[in-house]
Amino acid sequence: MNLTDLVTGGVGSKAIEAISKMTGVSESKAKWIVAAAVPLMIAALNYNAKNKGQSENIDKAIDQHSGGGIFDKIGDLFGQGGSDDGNKIVNHMFGQNTEVVTQNIADKAGISSAQVTGVLATLAPIVMGYLGQQKQTSNGGGIGDLIGSVLGGGGQQSAGGGMLGGILGSFLGGGQEEPAQETQQASTGGSMTDMLGGLAGSFFDKSNDGQSKGNILDSIAGMFAK
C-alpha cells in the first residue's frame, strides 16, 4: 500500500464513503477532501520530523497507532466526528496553520469549518495507523526515511528533507523563504516528493489568497485522486 492507495484505494474508499455520509457532500467531493488533506498531513509530518526536532515524538505516535484494526472501524470513526486524540494529532501536524488548512478546505468543499475539523480529526489517526503499518514492513531507518519512502523519495532525501523540507521551512517552522522560481519548479516537475513539497509550500505561503490556496489544494488532490 502506498499513499495513493491510502487516498483512493480500499482504505481511502471507505473514508470517502464515510465522509460523504458525515458531511452530506457527494462522494466525488469527499474524494477531493481526502486527496487534499492526507498529502498535506504527510508533508507536514515530514517537515516536522526533519526540521523541528519532532522525529522521536512522531515515531512514538506512529507506534501508538500502528494497530491495523483502525482500518476496520473507519465508518464508526467518522460517525463519532473525530476524537480528542485526532484533534491533538492535527494540531501537532499543522501547528499555527491548523485554522488555515481547515478554513480553506471548508471554503473549497462548501462545508462548515466544524465539519472539516471533524473530518481531519478522524483522518489523522488513520494516517498515523497507515504510517505505523508501513513502519512494521520497512527495513529500518529513521522516521524521515519512512515518510520519504511513502512520498516516493526514499532514503535519498537530504537531512533537511530535500525540496520538501526547504520550501515548507518558511511556512511551518520559520526561516528564509525559498525563491518563487524554485517553488514553481517543484510543482511542475521532479519526484512526487518535490511536487508535493512545492505545492504544500505554496499553500502555506501567507501571500497567497483564498482562491490561490483553493487552486493549490486542487493541484494536490489531482496528484493522488486519479
CSV table of C-alpha atoms in Angstrom, one decimal:
chain,number,residue,atom,x,y,z
A,1,MET,CA,0.0,0.0,0.0
A,2,ASN,CA,1.3,3.4,-0.9
A,3,LEU,CA,0.0,6.9,-0.4
A,4,THR,CA,-2.2,6.8,-3.5
A,5,ASP,CA,-3.8,3.6,-2.1
A,6,LEU,CA,-4.4,5.3,1.2
A,7,VAL,CA,-6.2,8.1,-0.6
A,8,THR,CA,-8.2,6.3,-3.3
A,9,GLY,CA,-7.6,2.5,-2.6
A,10,GLY,CA,-9.5,0.3,-0.2
A,11,VAL,CA,-8.9,2.4,2.9
A,12,GLY,CA,-9.4,5.7,1.1
A,13,SER,CA,-12.7,4.4,-0.4
A,14,LYS,CA,-14.1,3.6,3.0
A,15,ALA,CA,-13.1,7.0,4.3
A,16,ILE,CA,-14.6,8.7,1.3
A,17,GLU,CA,-17.9,6.9,1.7
A,18,ALA,CA,-18.0,7.8,5.4
A,19,ILE,CA,-17.1,11.4,4.8
A,20,SER,CA,-19.8,11.7,2.2
A,21,LYS,CA,-22.4,10.4,4.8
A,22,MET,CA,-20.9,12.5,7.6
A,23,THR,CA,-20.9,15.9,5.7
A,24,GLY,CA,-23.7,15.4,3.1
A,25,VAL,CA,-21.4,16.1,0.2
A,26,SER,CA,-21.1,14.0,-2.9
A,27,GLU,CA,-18.6,11.1,-2.9
A,28,SER,CA,-16.6,13.0,-5.6
A,29,LYS,CA,-16.3,16.0,-3.2
A,30,ALA,CA,-15.4,13.7,-0.3
A,31,LYS,CA,-12.7,12.1,-2.5
A,32,TRP,CA,-11.3,15.6,-3.1
A,33,ILE,CA,-11.2,16.3,0.6
A,34,VAL,CA,-9.3,13.1,1.3
A,35,ALA,CA,-6.9,13.7,-1.6
A,36,ALA,CA,-6.1,17.2,-0.5
A,37,ALA,CA,-5.9,16.7,3.3
A,38,VAL,CA,-4.0,13.5,3.6
A,39,PRO,CA,-1.0,14.6,1.5
A,40,LEU,CA,-0.8,17.9,3.4
A,41,MET,CA,-0.7,15.8,6.6
A,42,ILE,CA,2.1,13.7,5.3
A,43,ALA,CA,4.0,16.7,4.1
A,44,ALA,CA,3.7,18.5,7.5
A,45,LEU,CA,4.8,15.3,9.4
A,46,ASN,CA,7.8,15.1,7.1
A,47,TYR,CA,8.8,18.7,7.7
A,48,ASN,CA,8.2,18.5,11.5
A,49,ALA,CA,10.3,15.3,11.8
A,50,LYS,CA,13.3,16.7,9.8
A,51,ASN,CA,13.3,20.3,10.8
A,52,LYS,CA,11.6,20.8,14.1
A,53,GLY,CA,13.2,18.1,16.2
A,54,GLN,CA,10.0,16.1,16.4
A,55,SER,CA,11.1,12.9,14.8
A,56,GLU,CA,11.2,11.0,18.1
A,57,ASN,CA,7.8,12.2,19.2
A,58,ILE,CA,6.3,11.4,15.8
A,59,ASP,CA,7.9,8.0,15.8
A,60,LYS,CA,6.3,7.2,19.2
A,61,ALA,CA,3.0,8.5,18.0
A,62,ILE,CA,3.2,6.2,14.9
A,63,ASP,CA,3.9,3.2,17.1
A,64,GLN,CA,0.9,4.0,19.3
A,65,HIS,CA,-1.4,4.0,16.2
A,66,SER,CA,0.2,1.1,14.4
A,67,GLY,CA,-2.6,-1.4,15.1
A,68,GLY,CA,-4.2,-2.3,11.8
A,69,GLY,CA,-7.6,-2.6,13.4
A,70,ILE,CA,-8.2,1.1,12.9
A,71,PHE,CA,-8.8,0.5,9.2
A,72,ASP,CA,-11.7,-1.9,10.0
A,73,LYS,CA,-13.5,0.8,12.0
A,74,ILE,CA,-13.4,3.7,9.6
A,75,GLY,CA,-17.2,4.1,9.3
A,76,ASP,CA,-17.6,4.1,13.1
A,77,LEU,CA,-14.7,6.6,13.5
A,78,PHE,CA,-16.4,9.1,11.1
A,79,GLY,CA,-19.7,8.5,12.8
A,80,GLN,CA,-18.1,9.9,16.0
A,81,GLY,CA,-17.0,13.1,14.3
A,82,GLY,CA,-13.4,12.9,15.4
A,83,SER,CA,-11.7,12.3,18.8
A,84,ASP,CA,-9.7,14.5,21.1
A,85,ASP,CA,-6.7,12.3,20.1
A,86,GLY,CA,-7.4,13.1,16.5
A,87,ASN,CA,-7.6,16.8,17.1
A,88,LYS,CA,-4.3,16.7,19.0
A,89,ILE,CA,-2.6,15.0,16.1
A,90,VAL,CA,-3.9,17.5,13.7
A,91,ASN,CA,-2.7,20.4,15.8
A,92,HIS,CA,0.7,18.8,16.2
A,93,MET,CA,0.8,18.3,12.4
A,94,PHE,CA,-0.2,21.8,11.3
A,95,GLY,CA,0.5,23.9,14.4
A,96,GLN,CA,-0.4,27.5,13.9
A,97,ASN,CA,-1.6,26.7,10.4
A,98,THR,CA,-4.4,24.4,11.5
A,99,GLU,CA,-7.0,27.0,11.0
A,100,VAL,CA,-5.6,27.9,7.6
A,101,VAL,CA,-5.9,24.3,6.5
A,102,THR,CA,-9.4,23.8,8.0
A,103,GLN,CA,-10.9,27.0,6.6
A,104,ASN,CA,-9.5,26.6,3.1
A,105,ILE,CA,-10.7,23.1,2.8
A,106,ALA,CA,-14.1,24.1,4.1
A,107,ASP,CA,-14.4,27.0,1.7
A,108,LYS,CA,-13.4,24.9,-1.3
A,109,ALA,CA,-15.6,21.9,-0.3
A,110,GLY,CA,-18.6,24.1,0.6
A,111,ILE,CA,-19.0,22.7,4.1
A,112,SER,CA,-18.5,24.2,7.5
A,113,SER,CA,-15.1,24.5,9.2
A,114,ALA,CA,-16.6,22.5,12.1
A,115,GLN,CA,-17.3,19.6,9.7
A,116,VAL,CA,-13.8,19.8,8.3
A,117,THR,CA,-12.4,19.8,11.9
A,118,GLY,CA,-14.2,16.5,12.5
A,119,VAL,CA,-13.0,15.0,9.2
A,120,LEU,CA,-9.4,16.0,9.8
A,121,ALA,CA,-9.5,14.7,13.4
A,122,THR,CA,-10.7,11.3,12.0
A,123,LEU,CA,-8.3,11.2,9.1
A,124,ALA,CA,-5.3,11.9,11.3
A,125,PRO,CA,-5.3,8.6,13.3
A,126,ILE,CA,-5.8,6.7,10.0
A,127,VAL,CA,-2.8,8.4,8.5
A,128,MET,CA,-0.7,7.6,11.6
A,129,GLY,CA,-2.0,4.0,11.5
A,130,TYR,CA,-1.0,3.8,7.9
A,131,LEU,CA,2.5,5.0,8.7
A,132,GLY,CA,2.7,2.5,11.5
A,133,GLN,CA,1.8,-0.3,9.2
A,134,GLN,CA,4.4,0.9,6.7
A,135,LYS,CA,7.0,1.0,9.5
A,136,GLN,CA,6.3,-2.6,10.5
A,137,THR,CA,7.2,-3.7,7.0
A,138,SER,CA,10.1,-1.4,6.4
A,139,ASN,CA,13.8,-2.2,6.6
A,140,GLY,CA,14.6,0.2,9.3
A,141,GLY,CA,15.8,3.8,9.0
A,142,GLY,CA,14.5,7.0,10.7
A,143,ILE,CA,11.1,8.5,10.5
A,144,GLY,CA,12.2,10.8,7.8
A,145,ASP,CA,13.2,7.8,5.6
A,146,LEU,CA,9.8,6.2,6.3
A,147,ILE,CA,7.8,9.3,5.3
A,148,GLY,CA,10.1,9.9,2.4
A,149,SER,CA,9.5,6.4,1.1
A,150,VAL,CA,5.8,6.9,1.4
A,151,LEU,CA,6.1,10.0,-0.7
A,152,GLY,CA,8.4,8.3,-3.2
A,153,GLY,CA,11.7,9.9,-2.1
A,154,GLY,CA,13.0,7.0,-0.1
A,155,GLY,CA,16.2,7.4,1.9
A,156,GLN,CA,17.7,9.6,-0.8
A,157,GLN,CA,16.3,12.8,0.7
A,158,SER,CA,18.8,15.0,2.4
A,159,ALA,CA,18.9,15.5,6.2
A,160,GLY,CA,16.9,18.7,5.6
A,161,GLY,CA,14.1,16.9,3.8
A,162,GLY,CA,15.2,18.0,0.3
A,163,MET,CA,13.0,20.3,-1.6
A,164,LEU,CA,10.0,19.4,0.7
A,165,GLY,CA,11.9,20.5,3.8
A,166,GLY,CA,13.3,23.6,2.3
A,167,ILE,CA,10.1,25.0,0.9
A,168,LEU,CA,7.9,24.2,3.9
A,169,GLY,CA,10.5,25.7,6.2
A,170,SER,CA,9.4,29.2,6.0
A,171,PHE,CA,5.7,28.4,6.4
A,172,LEU,CA,5.7,25.6,9.1
A,173,GLY,CA,8.8,26.5,11.1
A,174,GLY,CA,10.1,29.9,10.3
A,175,GLY,CA,13.3,30.5,8.4
A,176,GLN,CA,14.1,32.0,5.0
A,177,GLU,CA,11.6,31.8,2.2
A,178,GLU,CA,12.6,29.8,-0.9
A,179,PRO,CA,12.6,31.7,-4.2
A,180,ALA,CA,9.3,31.5,-6.1
A,181,GLN,CA,11.0,30.0,-9.1
A,182,GLU,CA,12.1,27.0,-7.0
A,183,THR,CA,8.6,26.5,-5.8
A,184,GLN,CA,7.3,26.6,-9.3
A,185,GLN,CA,9.9,24.1,-10.4
A,186,ALA,CA,8.9,21.7,-7.6
A,187,SER,CA,5.3,21.9,-8.6
A,188,THR,CA,5.8,21.2,-12.3
A,189,GLY,CA,8.5,18.5,-12.3
A,190,GLY,CA,10.7,16.2,-10.4
A,191,SER,CA,9.7,13.5,-8.0
A,192,MET,CA,6.3,13.3,-6.2
A,193,THR,CA,8.1,14.5,-3.1
A,194,ASP,CA,9.4,17.6,-4.9
A,195,MET,CA,6.0,18.3,-6.4
A,196,LEU,CA,4.1,17.9,-3.2
A,197,GLY,CA,6.7,20.0,-1.4
A,198,GLY,CA,6.3,22.8,-3.9
A,199,LEU,CA,2.5,22.7,-3.8
A,200,ALA,CA,2.3,22.4,0.0
A,201,GLY,CA,4.9,25.2,0.4
A,202,SER,CA,2.8,27.5,-1.8
A,203,PHE,CA,-0.4,26.6,0.1
A,204,PHE,CA,1.2,27.8,3.4
A,205,ASP,CA,2.5,30.9,1.8
A,206,LYS,CA,0.7,33.7,3.5
A,207,SER,CA,0.9,35.9,0.4
A,208,ASN,CA,-1.5,33.6,-1.4
A,209,ASP,CA,-5.2,34.4,-1.1
A,210,GLY,CA,-8.0,32.0,-0.6
A,211,GLN,CA,-8.7,31.5,-4.2
A,212,SER,CA,-5.0,30.7,-4.9
A,213,LYS,CA,-4.9,28.3,-1.9
A,214,GLY,CA,-8.0,26.6,-3.2
A,215,ASN,CA,-6.4,26.1,-6.6
A,216,ILE,CA,-3.3,24.7,-4.9
A,217,LEU,CA,-5.5,22.2,-3.0
A,218,ASP,CA,-7.0,21.2,-6.3
A,219,SER,CA,-3.5,20.5,-7.7
A,220,ILE,CA,-2.5,18.4,-4.6
A,221,ALA,CA,-5.8,16.4,-4.8
A,222,GLY,CA,-5.1,15.9,-8.5
A,223,MET,CA,-1.8,14.2,-7.7
A,224,PHE,CA,-3.5,11.4,-5.7
A,225,ALA,CA,-7.1,11.2,-6.9
A,226,LYS,CA,-6.7,10.0,-10.4
